[in-house]
PDB file of C-alpha atoms in Angstrom:
ATOM      1  CA  MET A   1     -72.255  33.765 -16.488  1.00 47.00           C
ATOM      2  CA  SER A   2     -73.064  31.628 -13.430  1.00 49.00           C
ATOM      3  CA  ARG A   3     -70.405  29.091 -12.577  1.00 49.00           C
ATOM      4  CA  PRO A   4     -71.345  25.499 -11.742  1.00 46.00           C
ATOM      5  CA  ALA A   5     -70.946  25.625  -7.971  1.00 46.00           C
ATOM      6  CA  ALA A   6     -72.006  22.969  -5.492  1.00 47.00           C
ATOM      7  CA  PRO A   7     -71.736  19.711  -7.515  1.00 52.00           C
ATOM      8  CA  ASP A   8     -68.107  20.548  -8.354  1.00 62.00           C
ATOM      9  CA  ARG A   9     -67.122  20.390  -4.727  1.00 65.00           C
ATOM     10  CA  ASP A  10     -65.364  17.166  -3.730  1.00 70.00           C
ATOM     11  CA  PRO A  11     -66.816  15.936  -0.425  1.00 71.00           C
ATOM     12  CA  GLY A  12     -63.538  14.139   0.301  1.00 74.00           C
ATOM     13  CA  LEU A  13     -61.641  17.466   0.162  1.00 86.00           C
ATOM     14  CA  GLN A  14     -58.999  15.869  -2.044  1.00 87.00           C
ATOM     15  CA  PRO A  15     -57.679  19.156  -3.532  1.00 89.00           C
ATOM     16  CA  GLU A  16     -57.451  20.700  -0.058  1.00 90.00           C
ATOM     17  CA  ARG A  17     -55.582  17.705   1.306  1.00 92.00           C
ATOM     18  CA  THR A  18     -53.185  17.852  -1.600  1.00 93.00           C
ATOM     19  CA  HIS A  19     -52.770  21.601  -1.062  1.00 93.00           C
ATOM     20  CA  LEU A  20     -51.803  20.963   2.577  1.00 95.00           C
ATOM     21  CA  ALA A  21     -49.426  18.178   1.560  1.00 95.00           C
ATOM     22  CA  TRP A  22     -47.583  20.689  -0.659  1.00 96.00           C
ATOM     23  CA  ARG A  23     -47.481  23.162   2.236  1.00 96.00           C
ATOM     24  CA  ARG A  24     -46.013  20.539   4.586  1.00 96.00           C
ATOM     25  CA  THR A  25     -43.430  19.721   1.965  1.00 96.00           C
ATOM     26  CA  THR A  26     -42.348  23.362   1.637  1.00 96.00           C
ATOM     27  CA  LEU A  27     -42.143  23.523   5.433  1.00 96.00           C
ATOM     28  CA  SER A  28     -39.800  20.502   5.481  1.00 95.00           C
ATOM     29  CA  ALA A  29     -37.717  22.135   2.763  1.00 96.00           C
ATOM     30  CA  THR A  30     -37.545  25.326   4.842  1.00 96.00           C
ATOM     31  CA  VAL A  31     -36.076  23.395   7.779  1.00 95.00           C
ATOM     32  CA  ALA A  32     -33.453  21.795   5.521  1.00 94.00           C
ATOM     33  CA  ALA A  33     -32.579  25.153   3.885  1.00 95.00           C
ATOM     34  CA  VAL A  34     -32.237  26.918   7.255  1.00 95.00           C
ATOM     35  CA  LEU A  35     -29.932  24.153   8.501  1.00 94.00           C
ATOM     36  CA  ALA A  36     -27.891  24.489   5.306  1.00 93.00           C
ATOM     37  CA  VAL A  37     -27.409  28.233   5.834  1.00 92.00           C
ATOM     38  CA  ARG A  38     -26.551  27.610   9.488  1.00 91.00           C
ATOM     39  CA  ALA A  39     -23.948  25.035   8.443  1.00 89.00           C
ATOM     40  CA  ALA A  40     -22.358  27.494   6.017  1.00 89.00           C
ATOM     41  CA  LEU A  41     -22.140  30.184   8.705  1.00 88.00           C
ATOM     42  CA  HIS A  42     -20.681  27.815  11.276  1.00 83.00           C
ATOM     43  CA  THR A  43     -17.972  26.326   9.100  1.00 75.00           C
ATOM     44  CA  GLY A  44     -16.264  29.688   8.719  1.00 74.00           C
ATOM     45  CA  ALA A  45     -18.066  30.670   5.513  1.00 75.00           C
ATOM     46  CA  SER A  46     -15.591  29.200   3.032  1.00 86.00           C
ATOM     47  CA  PRO A  47     -16.449  30.001  -0.623  1.00 88.00           C
ATOM     48  CA  ALA A  48     -17.587  26.424  -1.321  1.00 88.00           C
ATOM     49  CA  ALA A  49     -19.836  26.412   1.752  1.00 89.00           C
ATOM     50  CA  VAL A  50     -21.374  29.784   0.874  1.00 91.00           C
ATOM     51  CA  ALA A  51     -21.990  28.608  -2.699  1.00 92.00           C
ATOM     52  CA  ALA A  52     -23.632  25.394  -1.468  1.00 92.00           C
ATOM     53  CA  ALA A  53     -25.858  27.310   0.952  1.00 92.00           C
ATOM     54  CA  ALA A  54     -26.781  29.782  -1.798  1.00 94.00           C
ATOM     55  CA  VAL A  55     -27.749  26.901  -4.097  1.00 95.00           C
ATOM     56  CA  CYS A  56     -29.908  25.485  -1.281  1.00 94.00           C
ATOM     57  CA  GLY A  57     -31.602  28.882  -0.989  1.00 95.00           C
ATOM     58  CA  VAL A  58     -32.303  28.983  -4.715  1.00 96.00           C
ATOM     59  CA  LEU A  59     -33.669  25.415  -4.648  1.00 96.00           C
ATOM     60  CA  TRP A  60     -35.887  26.309  -1.704  1.00 96.00           C
ATOM     61  CA  THR A  61     -37.265  29.361  -3.564  1.00 97.00           C
ATOM     62  CA  ALA A  62     -37.879  27.235  -6.646  1.00 96.00           C
ATOM     63  CA  LEU A  63     -39.816  24.701  -4.583  1.00 96.00           C
ATOM     64  CA  LEU A  64     -41.930  27.503  -3.093  1.00 96.00           C
ATOM     65  CA  VAL A  65     -42.768  28.779  -6.591  1.00 97.00           C
ATOM     66  CA  LEU A  66     -43.554  25.245  -7.769  1.00 96.00           C
ATOM     67  CA  ALA A  67     -45.835  24.610  -4.766  1.00 96.00           C
ATOM     68  CA  HIS A  68     -47.546  27.953  -5.277  1.00 95.00           C
ATOM     69  CA  ARG A  69     -48.300  27.199  -8.921  1.00 95.00           C
ATOM     70  CA  ARG A  70     -49.547  23.712  -8.132  1.00 94.00           C
ATOM     71  CA  ILE A  71     -51.784  25.004  -5.334  1.00 94.00           C
ATOM     72  CA  ARG A  72     -53.224  27.606  -7.718  1.00 92.00           C
ATOM     73  CA  ALA A  73     -53.981  24.863 -10.231  1.00 92.00           C
ATOM     74  CA  LEU A  74     -55.643  22.730  -7.547  1.00 90.00           C
ATOM     75  CA  ALA A  75     -57.840  25.623  -6.473  1.00 88.00           C
ATOM     76  CA  ALA A  76     -59.162  26.215 -10.000  1.00 84.00           C
ATOM     77  CA  ALA A  77     -62.788  25.322 -10.668  1.00 75.00           C
ATOM     78  CA  GLY A  78     -63.670  21.881 -11.963  1.00 78.00           C
ATOM     79  CA  SER A  79     -61.906  18.619 -11.253  1.00 81.00           C
ATOM     80  CA  PRO A  80     -58.186  19.312 -10.855  1.00 83.00           C
ATOM     81  CA  ALA A  81     -55.721  17.961 -13.383  1.00 86.00           C
ATOM     82  CA  ALA A  82     -53.107  15.395 -12.354  1.00 87.00           C
ATOM     83  CA  LEU A  83     -49.689  16.625 -11.263  1.00 90.00           C
ATOM     84  CA  PRO A  84     -47.620  17.495 -14.367  1.00 90.00           C
ATOM     85  CA  PRO A  85     -44.605  15.117 -14.480  1.00 89.00           C
ATOM     86  CA  ALA A  86     -42.238  18.076 -14.901  1.00 90.00           C
ATOM     87  CA  TYR A  87     -43.278  19.331 -11.447  1.00 93.00           C
ATOM     88  CA  ALA A  88     -42.642  15.957  -9.830  1.00 93.00           C
ATOM     89  CA  ILE A  89     -39.249  15.603 -11.506  1.00 93.00           C
ATOM     90  CA  ALA A  90     -38.223  19.153 -10.601  1.00 94.00           C
ATOM     91  CA  ALA A  91     -39.232  18.710  -6.951  1.00 95.00           C
ATOM     92  CA  ALA A  92     -37.415  15.366  -6.627  1.00 95.00           C
ATOM     93  CA  LEU A  93     -34.252  16.511  -8.422  1.00 95.00           C
ATOM     94  CA  GLY A  94     -34.244  19.678  -6.322  1.00 95.00           C
ATOM     95  CA  THR A  95     -34.328  17.602  -3.146  1.00 95.00           C
ATOM     96  CA  ALA A  96     -31.519  15.384  -4.419  1.00 95.00           C
ATOM     97  CA  ALA A  97     -29.510  18.510  -5.315  1.00 95.00           C
ATOM     98  CA  MET A  98     -30.037  19.773  -1.772  1.00 95.00           C
ATOM     99  CA  ALA A  99     -28.530  16.525  -0.495  1.00 95.00           C
ATOM    100  CA  VAL A 100     -25.500  17.074  -2.774  1.00 95.00           C
ATOM    101  CA  CYS A 101     -25.106  20.612  -1.387  1.00 93.00           C
ATOM    102  CA  GLY A 102     -25.287  19.061   2.058  1.00 93.00           C
ATOM    103  CA  ALA A 103     -22.404  16.748   1.195  1.00 93.00           C
ATOM    104  CA  VAL A 104     -20.365  19.789   0.109  1.00 91.00           C
ATOM    105  CA  LEU A 105     -21.169  21.544   3.386  1.00 90.00           C
ATOM    106  CA  VAL A 106     -20.342  18.517   5.535  1.00 87.00           C
ATOM    107  CA  LEU A 107     -16.994  17.772   3.891  1.00 84.00           C
TER     108      LEU A 107
ATOM    109  CA  MET B   1     -32.111  -2.638 -14.411  1.00 61.00           C
ATOM    110  CA  ILE B   2     -33.433  -2.387 -17.984  1.00 71.00           C
ATOM    111  CA  GLU B   3     -36.891  -1.769 -16.564  1.00 73.00           C
ATOM    112  CA  PHE B   4     -35.440   1.018 -14.407  1.00 73.00           C
ATOM    113  CA  ALA B   5     -33.725   2.634 -17.403  1.00 77.00           C
ATOM    114  CA  ARG B   6     -37.027   2.515 -19.268  1.00 76.00           C
ATOM    115  CA  THR B   7     -38.796   4.260 -16.374  1.00 76.00           C
ATOM    116  CA  VAL B   8     -36.090   6.922 -16.182  1.00 76.00           C
ATOM    117  CA  ARG B   9     -36.584   7.589 -19.880  1.00 77.00           C
ATOM    118  CA  LEU B  10     -40.266   7.962 -19.117  1.00 75.00           C
ATOM    119  CA  TRP B  11     -39.448  10.718 -16.581  1.00 74.00           C
ATOM    120  CA  PHE B  12     -38.090  12.858 -19.370  1.00 71.00           C
ATOM    121  CA  ALA B  13     -40.744  12.038 -21.941  1.00 72.00           C
ATOM    122  CA  PRO B  14     -43.790  12.590 -19.759  1.00 65.00           C
ATOM    123  CA  ALA B  15     -46.132  13.026 -22.699  1.00 69.00           C
ATOM    124  CA  ARG B  16     -45.713   9.300 -23.246  1.00 73.00           C
ATOM    125  CA  ILE B  17     -47.457   8.584 -19.941  1.00 74.00           C
ATOM    126  CA  ARG B  18     -50.472  10.582 -21.091  1.00 74.00           C
ATOM    127  CA  ARG B  19     -50.668   8.596 -24.298  1.00 76.00           C
ATOM    128  CA  GLU B  20     -51.197   5.329 -22.441  1.00 79.00           C
ATOM    129  CA  GLY B  21     -54.532   4.022 -21.254  1.00 82.00           C
ATOM    130  CA  SER B  22     -57.223   6.359 -19.935  1.00 84.00           C
ATOM    131  CA  THR B  23     -57.174   9.148 -17.367  1.00 85.00           C
ATOM    132  CA  PRO B  24     -58.104   7.706 -13.953  1.00 86.00           C
ATOM    133  CA  ASP B  25     -60.450   9.351 -11.451  1.00 86.00           C
ATOM    134  CA  TYR B  26     -58.690  12.558 -10.401  1.00 87.00           C
ATOM    135  CA  ARG B  27     -58.945  11.521  -6.734  1.00 88.00           C
ATOM    136  CA  PHE B  28     -56.613   8.592  -7.406  1.00 90.00           C
ATOM    137  CA  SER B  29     -54.148  10.902  -9.127  1.00 91.00           C
ATOM    138  CA  LEU B  30     -54.228  13.312  -6.207  1.00 92.00           C
ATOM    139  CA  ALA B  31     -53.738  10.448  -3.733  1.00 93.00           C
ATOM    140  CA  ASN B  32     -50.706   9.375  -5.758  1.00 94.00           C
ATOM    141  CA  GLU B  33     -49.447  12.966  -5.668  1.00 95.00           C
ATOM    142  CA  ARG B  34     -49.809  13.111  -1.872  1.00 96.00           C
ATOM    143  CA  THR B  35     -47.945   9.844  -1.499  1.00 96.00           C
ATOM    144  CA  PHE B  36     -45.173  11.293  -3.661  1.00 96.00           C
ATOM    145  CA  LEU B  37     -45.072  14.396  -1.483  1.00 97.00           C
ATOM    146  CA  ALA B  38     -44.957  12.278   1.689  1.00 97.00           C
ATOM    147  CA  TRP B  39     -41.890  10.492   0.301  1.00 96.00           C
ATOM    148  CA  LEU B  40     -40.382  13.833  -0.643  1.00 96.00           C
ATOM    149  CA  ARG B  41     -40.851  15.018   2.936  1.00 96.00           C
ATOM    150  CA  THR B  42     -39.171  11.836   4.134  1.00 96.00           C
ATOM    151  CA  ALA B  43     -36.272  12.667   1.823  1.00 96.00           C
ATOM    152  CA  LEU B  44     -36.123  16.251   3.100  1.00 96.00           C
ATOM    153  CA  ALA B  45     -36.217  15.008   6.704  1.00 96.00           C
ATOM    154  CA  LEU B  46     -33.275  12.708   5.973  1.00 95.00           C
ATOM    155  CA  VAL B  47     -31.355  15.603   4.395  1.00 95.00           C
ATOM    156  CA  GLY B  48     -32.196  17.764   7.408  1.00 95.00           C
ATOM    157  CA  GLY B  49     -31.052  14.916   9.672  1.00 93.00           C
ATOM    158  CA  GLY B  50     -27.744  14.839   7.840  1.00 93.00           C
ATOM    159  CA  PHE B  51     -27.276  18.564   8.488  1.00 93.00           C
ATOM    160  CA  ALA B  52     -28.323  18.090  12.115  1.00 92.00           C
ATOM    161  CA  VAL B  53     -25.797  15.297  12.760  1.00 89.00           C
ATOM    162  CA  ASP B  54     -23.067  17.489  11.320  1.00 88.00           C
ATOM    163  CA  GLN B  55     -24.003  20.542  13.364  1.00 88.00           C
ATOM    164  CA  PHE B  56     -25.421  19.312  16.641  1.00 86.00           C
ATOM    165  CA  LEU B  57     -22.875  16.583  17.434  1.00 83.00           C
ATOM    166  CA  PRO B  58     -19.694  18.674  17.204  1.00 80.00           C
ATOM    167  CA  ASP B  59     -17.829  16.638  19.847  1.00 80.00           C
ATOM    168  CA  LEU B  60     -18.019  13.521  17.733  1.00 80.00           C
ATOM    169  CA  ARG B  61     -14.895  12.205  16.026  1.00 83.00           C
ATOM    170  CA  TRP B  62     -14.685  13.714  12.498  1.00 86.00           C
ATOM    171  CA  GLY B  63     -14.948  10.379  10.705  1.00 87.00           C
ATOM    172  CA  TRP B  64     -18.082   9.256  12.505  1.00 84.00           C
ATOM    173  CA  ARG B  65     -19.776  12.629  12.213  1.00 87.00           C
ATOM    174  CA  VAL B  66     -19.109  12.990   8.496  1.00 91.00           C
ATOM    175  CA  GLY B  67     -19.866   9.312   7.858  1.00 90.00           C
ATOM    176  CA  LEU B  68     -23.266   9.461   9.552  1.00 89.00           C
ATOM    177  CA  ALA B  69     -24.122  12.800   7.922  1.00 92.00           C
ATOM    178  CA  LEU B  70     -23.181  11.520   4.464  1.00 94.00           C
ATOM    179  CA  ALA B  71     -25.173   8.305   5.013  1.00 92.00           C
ATOM    180  CA  LEU B  72     -28.283  10.339   5.879  1.00 93.00           C
ATOM    181  CA  LEU B  73     -27.762  12.740   2.961  1.00 95.00           C
ATOM    182  CA  ALA B  74     -27.290   9.854   0.534  1.00 95.00           C
ATOM    183  CA  ALA B  75     -30.441   8.182   1.883  1.00 94.00           C
ATOM    184  CA  GLY B  76     -32.292  11.473   1.342  1.00 95.00           C
ATOM    185  CA  ALA B  77     -31.152  11.821  -2.256  1.00 96.00           C
ATOM    186  CA  LEU B  78     -32.006   8.187  -2.969  1.00 94.00           C
ATOM    187  CA  CYS B  79     -35.415   8.605  -1.354  1.00 95.00           C
ATOM    188  CA  ALA B  80     -36.224  11.650  -3.519  1.00 95.00           C
ATOM    189  CA  LEU B  81     -35.233   9.911  -6.756  1.00 94.00           C
ATOM    190  CA  ARG B  82     -37.147   6.795  -5.777  1.00 94.00           C
ATOM    191  CA  ALA B  83     -40.190   8.941  -4.933  1.00 95.00           C
ATOM    192  CA  VAL B  84     -40.485  10.334  -8.452  1.00 93.00           C
ATOM    193  CA  ASN B  85     -39.766   6.918  -9.964  1.00 92.00           C
ATOM    194  CA  HIS B  86     -42.525   5.297  -7.927  1.00 94.00           C
ATOM    195  CA  TRP B  87     -44.915   8.140  -8.718  1.00 94.00           C
ATOM    196  CA  VAL B  88     -44.360   7.658 -12.471  1.00 92.00           C
ATOM    197  CA  ARG B  89     -44.839   3.888 -12.183  1.00 91.00           C
ATOM    198  CA  CYS B  90     -48.051   4.275 -10.153  1.00 93.00           C
ATOM    199  CA  GLU B  91     -49.382   6.875 -12.574  1.00 91.00           C
ATOM    200  CA  ARG B  92     -48.722   4.555 -15.506  1.00 90.00           C
ATOM    201  CA  ALA B  93     -50.245   1.539 -13.755  1.00 91.00           C
ATOM    202  CA  MET B  94     -53.398   3.522 -12.966  1.00 91.00           C
ATOM    203  CA  ARG B  95     -53.721   4.658 -16.567  1.00 90.00           C
ATOM    204  CA  ARG B  96     -53.357   1.101 -17.804  1.00 89.00           C
ATOM    205  CA  GLY B  97     -55.714  -0.275 -15.168  1.00 89.00           C
ATOM    206  CA  GLU B  98     -52.993  -2.567 -13.800  1.00 88.00           C
ATOM    207  CA  ASP B  99     -52.179  -3.388 -10.181  1.00 89.00           C
ATOM    208  CA  LEU B 100     -50.044  -0.763  -8.466  1.00 90.00           C
ATOM    209  CA  PRO B 101     -46.334  -1.639  -8.431  1.00 90.00           C
ATOM    210  CA  VAL B 102     -45.012  -3.300  -5.297  1.00 90.00           C
ATOM    211  CA  SER B 103     -41.723  -2.133  -3.842  1.00 90.00           C
ATOM    212  CA  ARG B 104     -39.181  -3.335  -1.333  1.00 91.00           C
ATOM    213  CA  PHE B 105     -37.884   0.198  -0.854  1.00 92.00           C
ATOM    214  CA  PRO B 106     -39.902   0.990   2.320  1.00 93.00           C
ATOM    215  CA  ALA B 107     -38.492  -2.120   4.028  1.00 94.00           C
ATOM    216  CA  LEU B 108     -34.952  -1.274   2.860  1.00 92.00           C
ATOM    217  CA  LEU B 109     -35.258   2.309   4.061  1.00 93.00           C
ATOM    218  CA  GLY B 110     -36.587   1.089   7.409  1.00 93.00           C
ATOM    219  CA  VAL B 111     -33.589  -1.202   7.858  1.00 94.00           C
ATOM    220  CA  VAL B 112     -31.146   1.573   6.856  1.00 90.00           C
ATOM    221  CA  ILE B 113     -32.709   4.046   9.281  1.00 91.00           C
ATOM    222  CA  ALA B 114     -32.632   1.458  12.074  1.00 93.00           C
ATOM    223  CA  VAL B 115     -28.935   0.798  11.402  1.00 91.00           C
ATOM    224  CA  VAL B 116     -28.120   4.529  11.345  1.00 87.00           C
ATOM    225  CA  ALA B 117     -30.076   5.043  14.580  1.00 88.00           C
ATOM    226  CA  LEU B 118     -28.244   2.183  16.304  1.00 91.00           C
ATOM    227  CA  ALA B 119     -24.907   3.481  15.031  1.00 85.00           C
ATOM    228  CA  MET B 120     -25.777   6.898  16.393  1.00 82.00           C
ATOM    229  CA  VAL B 121     -26.684   5.468  19.803  1.00 87.00           C
ATOM    230  CA  ALA B 122     -23.404   3.530  19.901  1.00 85.00           C
ATOM    231  CA  VAL B 123     -21.382   6.532  18.735  1.00 79.00           C
ATOM    232  CA  VAL B 124     -22.988   8.953  21.185  1.00 77.00           C
ATOM    233  CA  LEU B 125     -22.506   6.531  24.095  1.00 83.00           C
ATOM    234  CA  LEU B 126     -19.009   5.273  23.293  1.00 80.00           C
ATOM    235  CA  GLY B 127     -17.340   7.687  20.939  1.00 65.00           C
ATOM    236  CA  TRP B 128     -18.270  10.990  22.531  1.00 60.00           C
ATOM    237  CA  GLU B 129     -14.738  11.884  23.585  1.00 53.00           C
ATOM    238  CA  GLY B 130     -13.364  10.826  20.186  1.00 50.00           C
TER     239      GLY B 130
END
């Protein structure tokens, strides 16, 4: 029951670098989500603004879950699998949806 | 445009990417993933910039403030969609053993950001009182 250890390790730390790239991305999303909530509070909390900020919060949570799952997959033993296209599409569409919520908040 | 439509269809039928060519070295795939994430961060920064213009320049005339904010938000949305499109195209090219796709998007985005920055300088200097 011994796992293949040392030769599996990538000397270029590619999975770790990818892990950190996901973390940086969630951090950027956090900044955007916080600004969205701030915008909703400052514009007098109209129903449309609150809804847009709530959607931003949901999108942010979804991105955190996505990043968490991807990081878990990267940390698994053996050479990591490529990013599933569904993850990439979800992350990109989520960001675009955040921009749409932003337009609602600004107008 | 037809090529773009074909790539968009590929987004939603991802199994088709896997059917093409052979799986490249995982390090190349991860590098492609990091590039995608870097573009996604650029998109998120643009979205955040849109929020920031709206909130931190309250003395600006309404039209300018909303115009600049919407321009940044639109650039962010475009950047995110382009990021996934480019990721799919790179992934496919690597599987087929082709050259990576070239793109004029970075240059375009650079020009757009420069224009927005100049507009912001002009607006902050001249249009402060509104």
